[in-house]
């Protein structure tokens, strides 16, 4: 088992006597897209600011690739690329000069790498214009570019889809998944947009009022969806429940609900048919992340 | 060390990418040229170094004001633009980032000094080289005095700009930093009268009495009977204190913008 890339150990942030983040402890393995989900004011941004060293940690510690943010900040920060909230850039300089600025602060970034990243985020023909002429979406792309320059092992994005149009969101999503799968980059994304997280993340951690409420896997290690609740609509629910005994079924009206991956569901269907039960329909009972989210945060809502 | 130079290069890039920096440097050059021309047109019978000293006394004040403007934005600007976040998440300690900004500020003050001295001396020499008011032997010491005047003004610039730098770091407001610094620059002679070291013994420790070291060019005794070494010690002591305050505030602060 590989050492997790990111470890939060009892991380607490107090500002005067107010506890903003309360004893957060979780690990993020390498190559995962980890979603950090919570209502506004739950402590997401504060946690991210502690991870990148913008805020001091009151208690506990965070390690990135084994280096402590508190004690070996320079080594830990070298592995992080981040956008914290809006990617504000130097408006009086061109996008390219902005990238040169950040490239100079990290070792071993060649001009070819800068060009490569510019093409990657699709800013090719506007990169030499001043940033003040950029749209919000273009600034967001430039923000992603500066975060990727040094091929970080950990990419931290705070509310990355803010201000992006649907196409931009889709591109970003595809790109993040590609980074995680092909380059093994660990991605840490925060958002209050549940549906986005569902599409993007392998695992989500849910935070509410500064406390970690739950960590859930949305996909297994191979990037496939986890087992889902599936309903069989059948002629004889009682008989069907008997046949599927091993899968721990529950009878709901004319349907039987079991939990399984797509392959398991297909196999159960074959068993029902061979046992003489008529199957009229098979459908996933999606409990969306939103339901889960509202459930674990006690429905006390997005303020 | 090579890497630290890249940090300074970054700060320079941010300073010199803004048109206003070039406007300020252009004004310095313009006034350094215009003053000797005006004096020439009035038909004044002066030698090169007198003309330059007159020119310098005006243009250097301008240089200090411009250095204050640059210093005020170095830290406060990053906060008001929001760029401080992306700047501080790099693998650099905050102390080094702050220091690179301070170096860039010193370099700007030095560049202004070089421009106003070079343009001032060259234009004075072109227009007034015929006037040999005094003997040739005297010329050398006049030149030395002028150079010393520029040096003492540069020291004054560094002290005032260091105050601005601290205010910019502590208050994160460039307008407040400019306002307070210029207030100090223009009222420091008033303070000299209020806290007269002839009357109060402690007054000789007031920083503002010592920022102008040019009194020592012609006299070995400074305000309140202090010596040059004493004044330099006071200036160094306060400057180090201001830098320590800046460093402490900058490295400890939570960035919440």
Short mmCIF file of N, CA, C and O in Angstrom, two decimals, chain B residues 51-179:
data_model
loop_
_atom_site.label_atom_id
_atom_site.label_comp_id
_atom_site.label_asym_id
_atom_site.label_seq_id
_atom_site.Cartn_x
_atom_site.Cartn_y
_atom_site.Cartn_z
N UNK B 51 24.87 74.72 -10.61
CA UNK B 51 23.66 74.40 -11.38
C UNK B 51 23.17 73.00 -11.05
O UNK B 51 21.99 72.78 -10.78
N UNK B 52 24.11 72.07 -11.02
CA UNK B 52 23.69 70.68 -10.74
C UNK B 52 23.11 70.55 -9.33
O UNK B 52 22.11 69.87 -9.12
N UNK B 53 23.72 71.25 -8.36
CA UNK B 53 23.22 71.17 -6.99
C UNK B 53 21.80 71.72 -6.90
O UNK B 53 20.93 71.14 -6.24
N UNK B 54 21.56 72.84 -7.58
CA UNK B 54 20.20 73.38 -7.59
C UNK B 54 19.22 72.41 -8.23
O UNK B 54 18.14 72.16 -7.73
N UNK B 55 19.63 71.89 -9.37
CA UNK B 55 18.77 70.93 -10.09
C UNK B 55 18.48 69.71 -9.21
O UNK B 55 17.34 69.27 -9.05
N UNK B 56 19.54 69.21 -8.61
CA UNK B 56 19.43 67.98 -7.83
C UNK B 56 18.50 68.15 -6.64
O UNK B 56 17.72 67.25 -6.30
N UNK B 57 18.55 69.35 -6.00
CA UNK B 57 17.73 69.54 -4.81
C UNK B 57 16.25 69.42 -5.14
O UNK B 57 15.44 68.99 -4.32
N UNK B 58 15.90 69.78 -6.39
CA UNK B 58 14.50 69.61 -6.79
C UNK B 58 14.22 68.19 -7.28
O UNK B 58 13.28 67.54 -6.84
N UNK B 59 15.04 67.71 -8.20
CA UNK B 59 14.75 66.41 -8.80
C UNK B 59 14.86 65.27 -7.78
O UNK B 59 14.17 64.27 -7.88
N UNK B 60 15.73 65.48 -6.76
CA UNK B 60 15.83 64.37 -5.80
C UNK B 60 14.59 64.24 -4.94
O UNK B 60 14.17 63.14 -4.56
N UNK B 61 13.96 65.39 -4.64
CA UNK B 61 12.70 65.34 -3.91
C UNK B 61 11.68 64.55 -4.71
O UNK B 61 10.95 63.69 -4.19
N UNK B 62 11.67 64.82 -6.02
CA UNK B 62 10.78 64.09 -6.92
C UNK B 62 11.10 62.58 -6.90
O UNK B 62 10.20 61.74 -6.84
N UNK B 63 12.39 62.28 -6.89
CA UNK B 63 12.81 60.87 -6.89
C UNK B 63 12.33 60.16 -5.62
O UNK B 63 11.88 59.01 -5.68
N UNK B 64 12.42 60.89 -4.49
CA UNK B 64 11.95 60.27 -3.23
C UNK B 64 10.45 60.01 -3.31
O UNK B 64 9.97 58.94 -2.94
N UNK B 65 9.70 60.99 -3.84
CA UNK B 65 8.25 60.80 -3.96
C UNK B 65 7.94 59.59 -4.84
O UNK B 65 7.10 58.76 -4.51
N UNK B 66 8.66 59.46 -5.96
CA UNK B 66 8.40 58.34 -6.86
C UNK B 66 8.77 57.01 -6.20
O UNK B 66 8.06 56.02 -6.34
N UNK B 67 9.88 57.01 -5.46
CA UNK B 67 10.27 55.77 -4.77
C UNK B 67 9.22 55.38 -3.74
O UNK B 67 8.91 54.20 -3.54
N UNK B 68 8.64 56.41 -3.08
CA UNK B 68 7.57 56.15 -2.11
C UNK B 68 6.37 55.52 -2.82
O UNK B 68 5.77 54.55 -2.33
N UNK B 69 6.04 56.05 -4.00
CA UNK B 69 4.90 55.51 -4.75
C UNK B 69 5.15 54.04 -5.11
O UNK B 69 4.28 53.17 -4.94
N UNK B 70 6.36 53.74 -5.57
CA UNK B 70 6.69 52.36 -5.93
C UNK B 70 6.67 51.46 -4.68
O UNK B 70 6.05 50.39 -4.67
N UNK B 71 7.29 51.94 -3.60
CA UNK B 71 7.37 51.13 -2.38
C UNK B 71 5.98 50.85 -1.81
O UNK B 71 5.73 49.77 -1.28
N UNK B 72 5.08 51.82 -1.96
CA UNK B 72 3.76 51.66 -1.35
C UNK B 72 2.96 50.53 -2.00
O UNK B 72 2.09 49.95 -1.39
N UNK B 73 3.26 50.25 -3.27
CA UNK B 73 2.49 49.23 -3.99
C UNK B 73 3.08 47.84 -3.89
O UNK B 73 2.41 46.87 -4.21
N UNK B 74 4.31 47.73 -3.45
CA UNK B 74 5.00 46.44 -3.53
C UNK B 74 4.24 45.34 -2.80
O UNK B 74 4.04 44.26 -3.33
N UNK B 75 3.82 45.62 -1.58
CA UNK B 75 3.09 44.61 -0.83
C UNK B 75 1.59 44.89 -0.88
O UNK B 75 0.79 44.00 -1.19
N UNK B 76 1.21 46.15 -0.63
CA UNK B 76 -0.22 46.49 -0.60
C UNK B 76 -0.89 46.18 -1.94
O UNK B 76 -2.02 45.72 -1.99
N UNK B 77 -0.16 46.41 -3.05
CA UNK B 77 -0.71 46.14 -4.38
C UNK B 77 -1.08 44.67 -4.54
O UNK B 77 -2.16 44.35 -5.02
N UNK B 78 -0.21 43.79 -4.10
CA UNK B 78 -0.48 42.36 -4.23
C UNK B 78 -1.76 41.98 -3.48
O UNK B 78 -2.54 41.15 -3.94
N UNK B 79 -1.96 42.63 -2.33
CA UNK B 79 -3.17 42.33 -1.57
C UNK B 79 -4.40 42.89 -2.27
O UNK B 79 -5.43 42.22 -2.37
N UNK B 80 -4.30 44.14 -2.78
CA UNK B 80 -5.51 44.72 -3.38
C UNK B 80 -5.82 44.07 -4.73
O UNK B 80 -6.97 43.98 -5.11
N UNK B 81 -4.81 43.58 -5.43
CA UNK B 81 -5.08 42.87 -6.69
C UNK B 81 -5.54 41.44 -6.44
O UNK B 81 -6.02 40.79 -7.34
N UNK B 82 -5.28 40.91 -5.25
CA UNK B 82 -5.61 39.52 -4.96
C UNK B 82 -4.53 38.55 -5.41
O UNK B 82 -4.65 37.35 -5.22
N UNK B 83 -3.46 39.08 -6.02
CA UNK B 83 -2.42 38.22 -6.55
C UNK B 83 -1.52 37.65 -5.45
O UNK B 83 -0.73 36.75 -5.71
N UNK B 84 -1.67 38.17 -4.24
CA UNK B 84 -0.85 37.69 -3.13
C UNK B 84 -1.01 36.18 -2.92
O UNK B 84 -0.06 35.49 -2.59
N UNK B 85 -2.22 35.67 -3.20
CA UNK B 85 -2.47 34.24 -2.98
C UNK B 85 -1.59 33.39 -3.89
O UNK B 85 -0.90 32.48 -3.43
N UNK B 86 -1.63 33.72 -5.19
CA UNK B 86 -0.84 32.91 -6.13
C UNK B 86 0.66 33.14 -5.94
O UNK B 86 1.47 32.30 -6.30
N UNK B 87 1.01 34.28 -5.36
CA UNK B 87 2.43 34.56 -5.12
C UNK B 87 2.96 33.75 -3.95
O UNK B 87 4.07 33.22 -3.99
N UNK B 88 2.16 33.64 -2.90
CA UNK B 88 2.66 33.02 -1.66
C UNK B 88 2.55 31.50 -1.63
O UNK B 88 3.08 30.87 -0.73
N UNK B 89 1.86 30.90 -2.62
CA UNK B 89 1.77 29.44 -2.59
C UNK B 89 2.95 28.79 -3.32
O UNK B 89 2.98 27.58 -3.48
N UNK B 90 3.91 29.59 -3.75
CA UNK B 90 5.10 29.03 -4.40
C UNK B 90 6.05 28.49 -3.35
O UNK B 90 6.00 28.89 -2.18
N UNK B 91 6.96 27.61 -3.77
CA UNK B 91 7.91 27.04 -2.81
C UNK B 91 8.98 28.03 -2.37
O UNK B 91 10.17 27.81 -2.57
N UNK B 92 8.57 29.13 -1.81
CA UNK B 92 9.48 30.15 -1.31
C UNK B 92 8.96 30.60 0.04
O UNK B 92 7.76 30.78 0.20
N UNK B 93 9.86 30.82 0.98
CA UNK B 93 9.40 31.33 2.26
C UNK B 93 8.97 32.78 2.07
O UNK B 93 9.43 33.47 1.16
N UNK B 94 8.07 33.20 2.91
CA UNK B 94 7.55 34.56 2.77
C UNK B 94 8.63 35.60 2.99
O UNK B 94 8.61 36.66 2.37
N UNK B 95 9.56 35.28 3.88
CA UNK B 95 10.65 36.22 4.15
C UNK B 95 11.45 36.53 2.89
O UNK B 95 11.78 37.68 2.62
N UNK B 96 11.72 35.50 2.09
CA UNK B 96 12.51 35.71 0.87
C UNK B 96 11.72 36.52 -0.15
O UNK B 96 12.28 37.36 -0.86
N UNK B 97 10.43 36.26 -0.24
CA UNK B 97 9.60 37.03 -1.18
C UNK B 97 9.59 38.50 -0.78
O UNK B 97 9.75 39.40 -1.61
N UNK B 98 9.44 38.74 0.53
CA UNK B 98 9.44 40.12 1.02
C UNK B 98 10.77 40.79 0.73
O UNK B 98 10.83 41.94 0.29
N UNK B 99 11.85 40.06 0.96
CA UNK B 99 13.18 40.62 0.77
C UNK B 99 13.41 40.97 -0.71
O UNK B 99 13.99 42.00 -1.03
N UNK B 100 12.91 40.11 -1.61
CA UNK B 100 13.08 40.39 -3.04
C UNK B 100 12.37 41.69 -3.41
O UNK B 100 12.83 42.45 -4.26
N UNK B 101 11.24 41.94 -2.78
CA UNK B 101 10.51 43.18 -3.04
C UNK B 101 11.32 44.39 -2.55
O UNK B 101 11.36 45.43 -3.21
N UNK B 102 11.93 44.21 -1.39
CA UNK B 102 12.72 45.32 -0.84
C UNK B 102 13.91 45.64 -1.74
O UNK B 102 14.21 46.80 -2.00
N UNK B 103 14.55 44.60 -2.23
CA UNK B 103 15.69 44.80 -3.13
C UNK B 103 15.24 45.54 -4.39
O UNK B 103 15.89 46.47 -4.86
N UNK B 104 14.08 45.12 -4.94
CA UNK B 104 13.57 45.77 -6.15
C UNK B 104 13.31 47.25 -5.89
O UNK B 104 13.55 48.10 -6.74
N UNK B 105 12.83 47.55 -4.67
CA UNK B 105 12.58 48.94 -4.30
C UNK B 105 13.88 49.74 -4.28
O UNK B 105 13.96 50.85 -4.82
N UNK B 106 14.93 49.15 -3.67
CA UNK B 106 16.23 49.82 -3.63
C UNK B 106 16.76 50.06 -5.04
O UNK B 106 17.30 51.12 -5.35
N UNK B 107 16.57 49.06 -5.90
CA UNK B 107 17.07 49.19 -7.28
C UNK B 107 16.37 50.32 -8.01
O UNK B 107 16.99 51.07 -8.77
N UNK B 108 15.06 50.48 -7.73
CA UNK B 108 14.34 51.58 -8.38
C UNK B 108 14.88 52.93 -7.91
O UNK B 108 15.11 53.83 -8.72
N UNK B 109 15.12 53.06 -6.60
CA UNK B 109 15.67 54.30 -6.07
C UNK B 109 17.03 54.61 -6.68
O UNK B 109 17.35 55.75 -7.03
N UNK B 110 17.81 53.54 -6.85
CA UNK B 110 19.15 53.70 -7.42
C UNK B 110 19.07 54.11 -8.89
O UNK B 110 19.81 55.00 -9.34
N UNK B 111 18.14 53.49 -9.62
CA UNK B 111 17.98 53.82 -11.04
C UNK B 111 17.58 55.29 -11.20
O UNK B 111 18.14 56.01 -12.04
N UNK B 112 16.63 55.74 -10.37
CA UNK B 112 16.21 57.14 -10.42
C UNK B 112 17.39 58.07 -10.14
O UNK B 112 17.58 59.08 -10.83
N UNK B 113 18.20 57.68 -9.16
CA UNK B 113 19.37 58.48 -8.80
C UNK B 113 20.35 58.57 -9.97
O UNK B 113 20.86 59.65 -10.29
N UNK B 114 20.59 57.44 -10.61
CA UNK B 114 21.53 57.41 -11.74
C UNK B 114 21.00 58.28 -12.88
O UNK B 114 21.74 59.09 -13.45
N UNK B 115 19.71 58.17 -13.17
CA UNK B 115 19.13 58.94 -14.28
C UNK B 115 19.22 60.44 -13.99
O UNK B 115 19.70 61.21 -14.82
N UNK B 116 18.78 60.84 -12.79
CA UNK B 116 18.75 62.29 -12.54
C UNK B 116 20.17 62.85 -12.43
O UNK B 116 20.42 63.99 -12.85
N UNK B 117 21.11 62.06 -11.91
CA UNK B 117 22.49 62.54 -11.83
C UNK B 117 23.10 62.65 -13.22
O UNK B 117 23.69 63.67 -13.58
N UNK B 118 22.94 61.60 -14.01
CA UNK B 118 23.56 61.59 -15.32
C UNK B 118 23.00 62.71 -16.20
O UNK B 118 23.76 63.51 -16.77
N UNK B 119 21.66 62.78 -16.29
CA UNK B 119 21.05 63.81 -17.14
C UNK B 119 21.38 65.19 -16.60
O UNK B 119 21.72 66.11 -17.34
N UNK B 120 21.31 65.34 -15.26
CA UNK B 120 21.58 66.64 -14.64
C UNK B 120 23.00 67.11 -14.89
O UNK B 120 23.22 68.26 -15.27
N UNK B 121 23.95 66.22 -14.69
CA UNK B 121 25.35 66.61 -14.84
C UNK B 121 25.68 66.89 -16.30
O UNK B 121 26.30 67.90 -16.63
N UNK B 122 25.22 66.02 -17.19
CA UNK B 122 25.53 66.20 -18.61
C UNK B 122 24.92 67.50 -19.13
O UNK B 122 25.60 68.30 -19.78
N UNK B 123 23.66 67.77 -18.80
CA UNK B 123 23.05 68.99 -19.34
C UNK B 123 23.66 70.24 -18.69
O UNK B 123 23.86 71.26 -19.36
N UNK B 124 23.99 70.16 -17.40
CA UNK B 124 24.66 71.30 -16.75
C UNK B 124 26.02 71.55 -17.40
O UNK B 124 26.39 72.69 -17.67
N UNK B 125 26.73 70.47 -17.67
CA UNK B 125 28.07 70.60 -18.24
C UNK B 125 28.01 71.19 -19.64
O UNK B 125 28.82 72.05 -20.00
N UNK B 126 27.02 70.77 -20.44
CA UNK B 126 26.92 71.28 -21.80
C UNK B 126 26.63 72.78 -21.82
O UNK B 126 27.16 73.51 -22.64
N UNK B 127 25.77 73.21 -20.88
CA UNK B 127 25.33 74.61 -20.92
C UNK B 127 26.25 75.55 -20.14
O UNK B 127 26.34 76.73 -20.45
N UNK B 128 26.90 75.02 -19.11
CA UNK B 128 27.64 75.92 -18.22
C UNK B 128 29.15 75.65 -18.15
O UNK B 128 29.82 76.17 -17.27
N UNK B 129 29.66 74.82 -19.03
CA UNK B 129 31.07 74.44 -18.89
C UNK B 129 32.01 75.64 -19.08
O UNK B 129 33.12 75.66 -18.58
N UNK B 130 31.52 76.67 -19.79
CA UNK B 130 32.35 77.86 -20.02
C UNK B 130 32.59 78.65 -18.74
O UNK B 130 33.61 79.31 -18.59
N UNK B 131 31.65 78.58 -17.83
CA UNK B 131 31.76 79.41 -16.63
C UNK B 131 32.68 78.77 -15.59
O UNK B 131 32.29 77.86 -14.89
N UNK B 132 33.86 79.27 -15.49
CA UNK B 132 34.78 78.82 -14.45
C UNK B 132 34.78 79.87 -13.36
O UNK B 132 35.62 80.75 -13.31
N UNK B 133 33.74 79.82 -12.51
CA UNK B 133 33.58 80.87 -11.51
C UNK B 133 34.74 80.91 -10.54
O UNK B 133 35.23 81.95 -10.16
N UNK B 134 35.21 79.74 -10.15
CA UNK B 134 36.28 79.66 -9.16
C UNK B 134 37.53 79.06 -9.80
O UNK B 134 37.51 78.63 -10.94
N UNK B 135 38.57 78.95 -9.01
CA UNK B 135 39.83 78.38 -9.49
C UNK B 135 39.69 76.91 -9.83
O UNK B 135 38.77 76.24 -9.37
N UNK B 136 40.60 76.41 -10.64
CA UNK B 136 40.53 75.03 -11.10
C UNK B 136 40.68 74.03 -9.96
O UNK B 136 40.08 72.98 -9.96
N UNK B 137 41.47 74.35 -8.97
CA UNK B 137 41.67 73.45 -7.84
C UNK B 137 40.39 73.27 -7.04
O UNK B 137 40.10 72.20 -6.52
N UNK B 138 39.59 74.30 -7.01
CA UNK B 138 38.34 74.29 -6.28
C UNK B 138 37.31 73.36 -6.92
O UNK B 138 36.49 72.76 -6.25
N UNK B 139 37.42 73.28 -8.25
CA UNK B 139 36.48 72.47 -9.05
C UNK B 139 36.32 71.04 -8.50
O UNK B 139 35.22 70.53 -8.36
N UNK B 140 37.45 70.45 -8.19
CA UNK B 140 37.47 69.06 -7.70
C UNK B 140 36.64 68.91 -6.44
O UNK B 140 35.83 67.99 -6.32
N UNK B 141 36.82 69.81 -5.49
CA UNK B 141 36.10 69.65 -4.23
C UNK B 141 34.61 69.95 -4.41
O UNK B 141 33.76 69.39 -3.74
N UNK B 142 34.28 70.84 -5.38
CA UNK B 142 32.86 71.10 -5.67
C UNK B 142 32.20 69.83 -6.21
O UNK B 142 31.06 69.50 -5.88
N UNK B 143 32.94 69.15 -7.06
CA UNK B 143 32.42 67.92 -7.63
C UNK B 143 32.21 66.87 -6.53
O UNK B 143 31.16 66.22 -6.46
N UNK B 144 33.20 66.78 -5.65
CA UNK B 144 33.09 65.82 -4.56
C UNK B 144 31.89 66.15 -3.68
O UNK B 144 31.11 65.26 -3.30
N UNK B 145 31.70 67.43 -3.37
CA UNK B 145 30.56 67.84 -2.55
C UNK B 145 29.23 67.46 -3.20
O UNK B 145 28.32 66.97 -2.54
N UNK B 146 29.16 67.67 -4.52
CA UNK B 146 27.93 67.33 -5.24
C UNK B 146 27.63 65.84 -5.17
O UNK B 146 26.50 65.41 -4.94
N UNK B 147 28.69 65.04 -5.33
CA UNK B 147 28.52 63.60 -5.27
C UNK B 147 28.09 63.16 -3.87
O UNK B 147 27.24 62.30 -3.70
N UNK B 148 28.68 63.81 -2.86
CA UNK B 148 28.30 63.49 -1.48
C UNK B 148 26.85 63.87 -1.21
O UNK B 148 26.12 63.16 -0.52
N UNK B 149 26.44 65.00 -1.81
CA UNK B 149 25.04 65.41 -1.65
C UNK B 149 24.09 64.35 -2.23
O UNK B 149 23.09 63.99 -1.60
N UNK B 150 24.44 63.85 -3.42
CA UNK B 150 23.62 62.80 -4.03
C UNK B 150 23.59 61.56 -3.13
O UNK B 150 22.54 60.96 -2.90
N UNK B 151 24.74 61.24 -2.57
CA UNK B 151 24.82 60.06 -1.69
C UNK B 151 23.93 60.23 -0.45
O UNK B 151 23.18 59.33 -0.08
N UNK B 152 24.02 61.42 0.19
CA UNK B 152 23.20 61.62 1.39
C UNK B 152 21.72 61.63 1.04
O UNK B 152 20.88 61.14 1.81
N UNK B 153 21.38 62.15 -0.14
CA UNK B 153 19.99 62.11 -0.56
C UNK B 153 19.52 60.68 -0.82
O UNK B 153 18.38 60.32 -0.53
N UNK B 154 20.41 59.85 -1.37
CA UNK B 154 20.07 58.45 -1.59
C UNK B 154 19.80 57.75 -0.26
O UNK B 154 18.86 56.97 -0.14
N UNK B 155 20.60 58.08 0.75
CA UNK B 155 20.38 57.48 2.06
C UNK B 155 19.02 57.92 2.61
O UNK B 155 18.25 57.11 3.14
N UNK B 156 18.72 59.20 2.43
CA UNK B 156 17.41 59.70 2.86
C UNK B 156 16.28 58.97 2.16
O UNK B 156 15.28 58.58 2.77
N UNK B 157 16.46 58.76 0.84
CA UNK B 157 15.45 58.04 0.07
C UNK B 157 15.22 56.64 0.64
O UNK B 157 14.09 56.20 0.81
N UNK B 158 16.33 55.95 0.94
CA UNK B 158 16.21 54.58 1.43
C UNK B 158 15.44 54.56 2.75
O UNK B 158 14.55 53.72 2.97
N UNK B 159 15.74 55.52 3.64
CA UNK B 159 15.07 55.53 4.94
C UNK B 159 13.58 55.81 4.77
O UNK B 159 12.73 55.10 5.31
N UNK B 160 13.24 56.83 3.97
CA UNK B 160 11.82 57.18 3.77
C UNK B 160 11.09 56.02 3.09
O UNK B 160 10.00 55.62 3.49
N UNK B 161 11.70 55.44 2.05
CA UNK B 161 11.05 54.34 1.33
C UNK B 161 10.91 53.11 2.22
O UNK B 161 9.95 52.34 2.08
N UNK B 162 11.83 52.92 3.16
CA UNK B 162 11.72 51.79 4.09
C UNK B 162 10.50 51.99 4.99
O UNK B 162 9.77 51.04 5.29
N UNK B 163 10.28 53.24 5.40
CA UNK B 163 9.08 53.53 6.19
C UNK B 163 7.83 53.21 5.36
O UNK B 163 6.90 52.54 5.84
N UNK B 164 7.83 53.64 4.10
CA UNK B 164 6.69 53.36 3.22
C UNK B 164 6.48 51.85 3.08
O UNK B 164 5.35 51.36 3.14
N UNK B 165 7.57 51.14 2.88
CA UNK B 165 7.52 49.69 2.71
C UNK B 165 6.87 49.02 3.92
O UNK B 165 6.02 48.15 3.79
N UNK B 166 7.26 49.49 5.10
CA UNK B 166 6.68 48.94 6.33
C UNK B 166 5.19 49.25 6.40
O UNK B 166 4.38 48.37 6.68
N UNK B 167 4.83 50.51 6.14
CA UNK B 167 3.42 50.90 6.21
C UNK B 167 2.60 50.11 5.20
O UNK B 167 1.49 49.67 5.49
N UNK B 168 3.16 49.91 4.01
CA UNK B 168 2.48 49.15 2.96
C UNK B 168 2.24 47.71 3.41
O UNK B 168 1.19 47.13 3.15
N UNK B 169 3.21 47.15 4.11
CA UNK B 169 3.09 45.77 4.57
C UNK B 169 2.12 45.65 5.73
O UNK B 169 1.31 44.73 5.79
N UNK B 170 2.21 46.61 6.65
CA UNK B 170 1.38 46.51 7.85
C UNK B 170 -0.08 46.83 7.56
O UNK B 170 -0.98 46.11 7.98
N UNK B 171 -0.33 47.91 6.79
CA UNK B 171 -1.71 48.33 6.57
C UNK B 171 -2.31 47.78 5.28
O UNK B 171 -3.50 47.89 5.05
N UNK B 172 -1.50 47.22 4.40
CA UNK B 172 -1.97 46.70 3.12
C UNK B 172 -2.75 47.74 2.32
O UNK B 172 -3.66 47.40 1.58
N UNK B 173 -2.45 49.00 2.54
CA UNK B 173 -3.13 50.05 1.80
C UNK B 173 -2.07 50.98 1.22
O UNK B 173 -1.33 51.61 1.97
N UNK B 174 -2.00 51.04 -0.11
CA UNK B 174 -0.92 51.83 -0.70
C UNK B 174 -1.17 53.32 -0.51
O UNK B 174 -0.24 54.09 -0.30
N UNK B 175 -2.46 53.75 -0.53
CA UNK B 175 -2.71 55.18 -0.39
C UNK B 175 -2.33 55.66 1.02
O UNK B 175 -1.76 56.74 1.18
N UNK B 176 -2.63 54.84 2.00
CA UNK B 176 -2.26 55.21 3.37
C UNK B 176 -0.73 55.29 3.50
O UNK B 176 -0.19 56.21 4.13
N UNK B 177 -0.06 54.31 2.88
CA UNK B 177 1.41 54.29 2.96
C UNK B 177 2.01 55.52 2.28
O UNK B 177 2.92 56.15 2.82
N UNK B 178 1.47 55.89 1.12
CA UNK B 178 1.98 57.08 0.42
C UNK B 178 1.70 58.32 1.26
O UNK B 178 2.59 59.15 1.51
N UNK B 179 0.46 58.44 1.74
CA UNK B 179 0.06 59.64 2.49
C UNK B 179 0.93 59.86 3.71
O UNK B 179 1.50 60.94 3.90
#
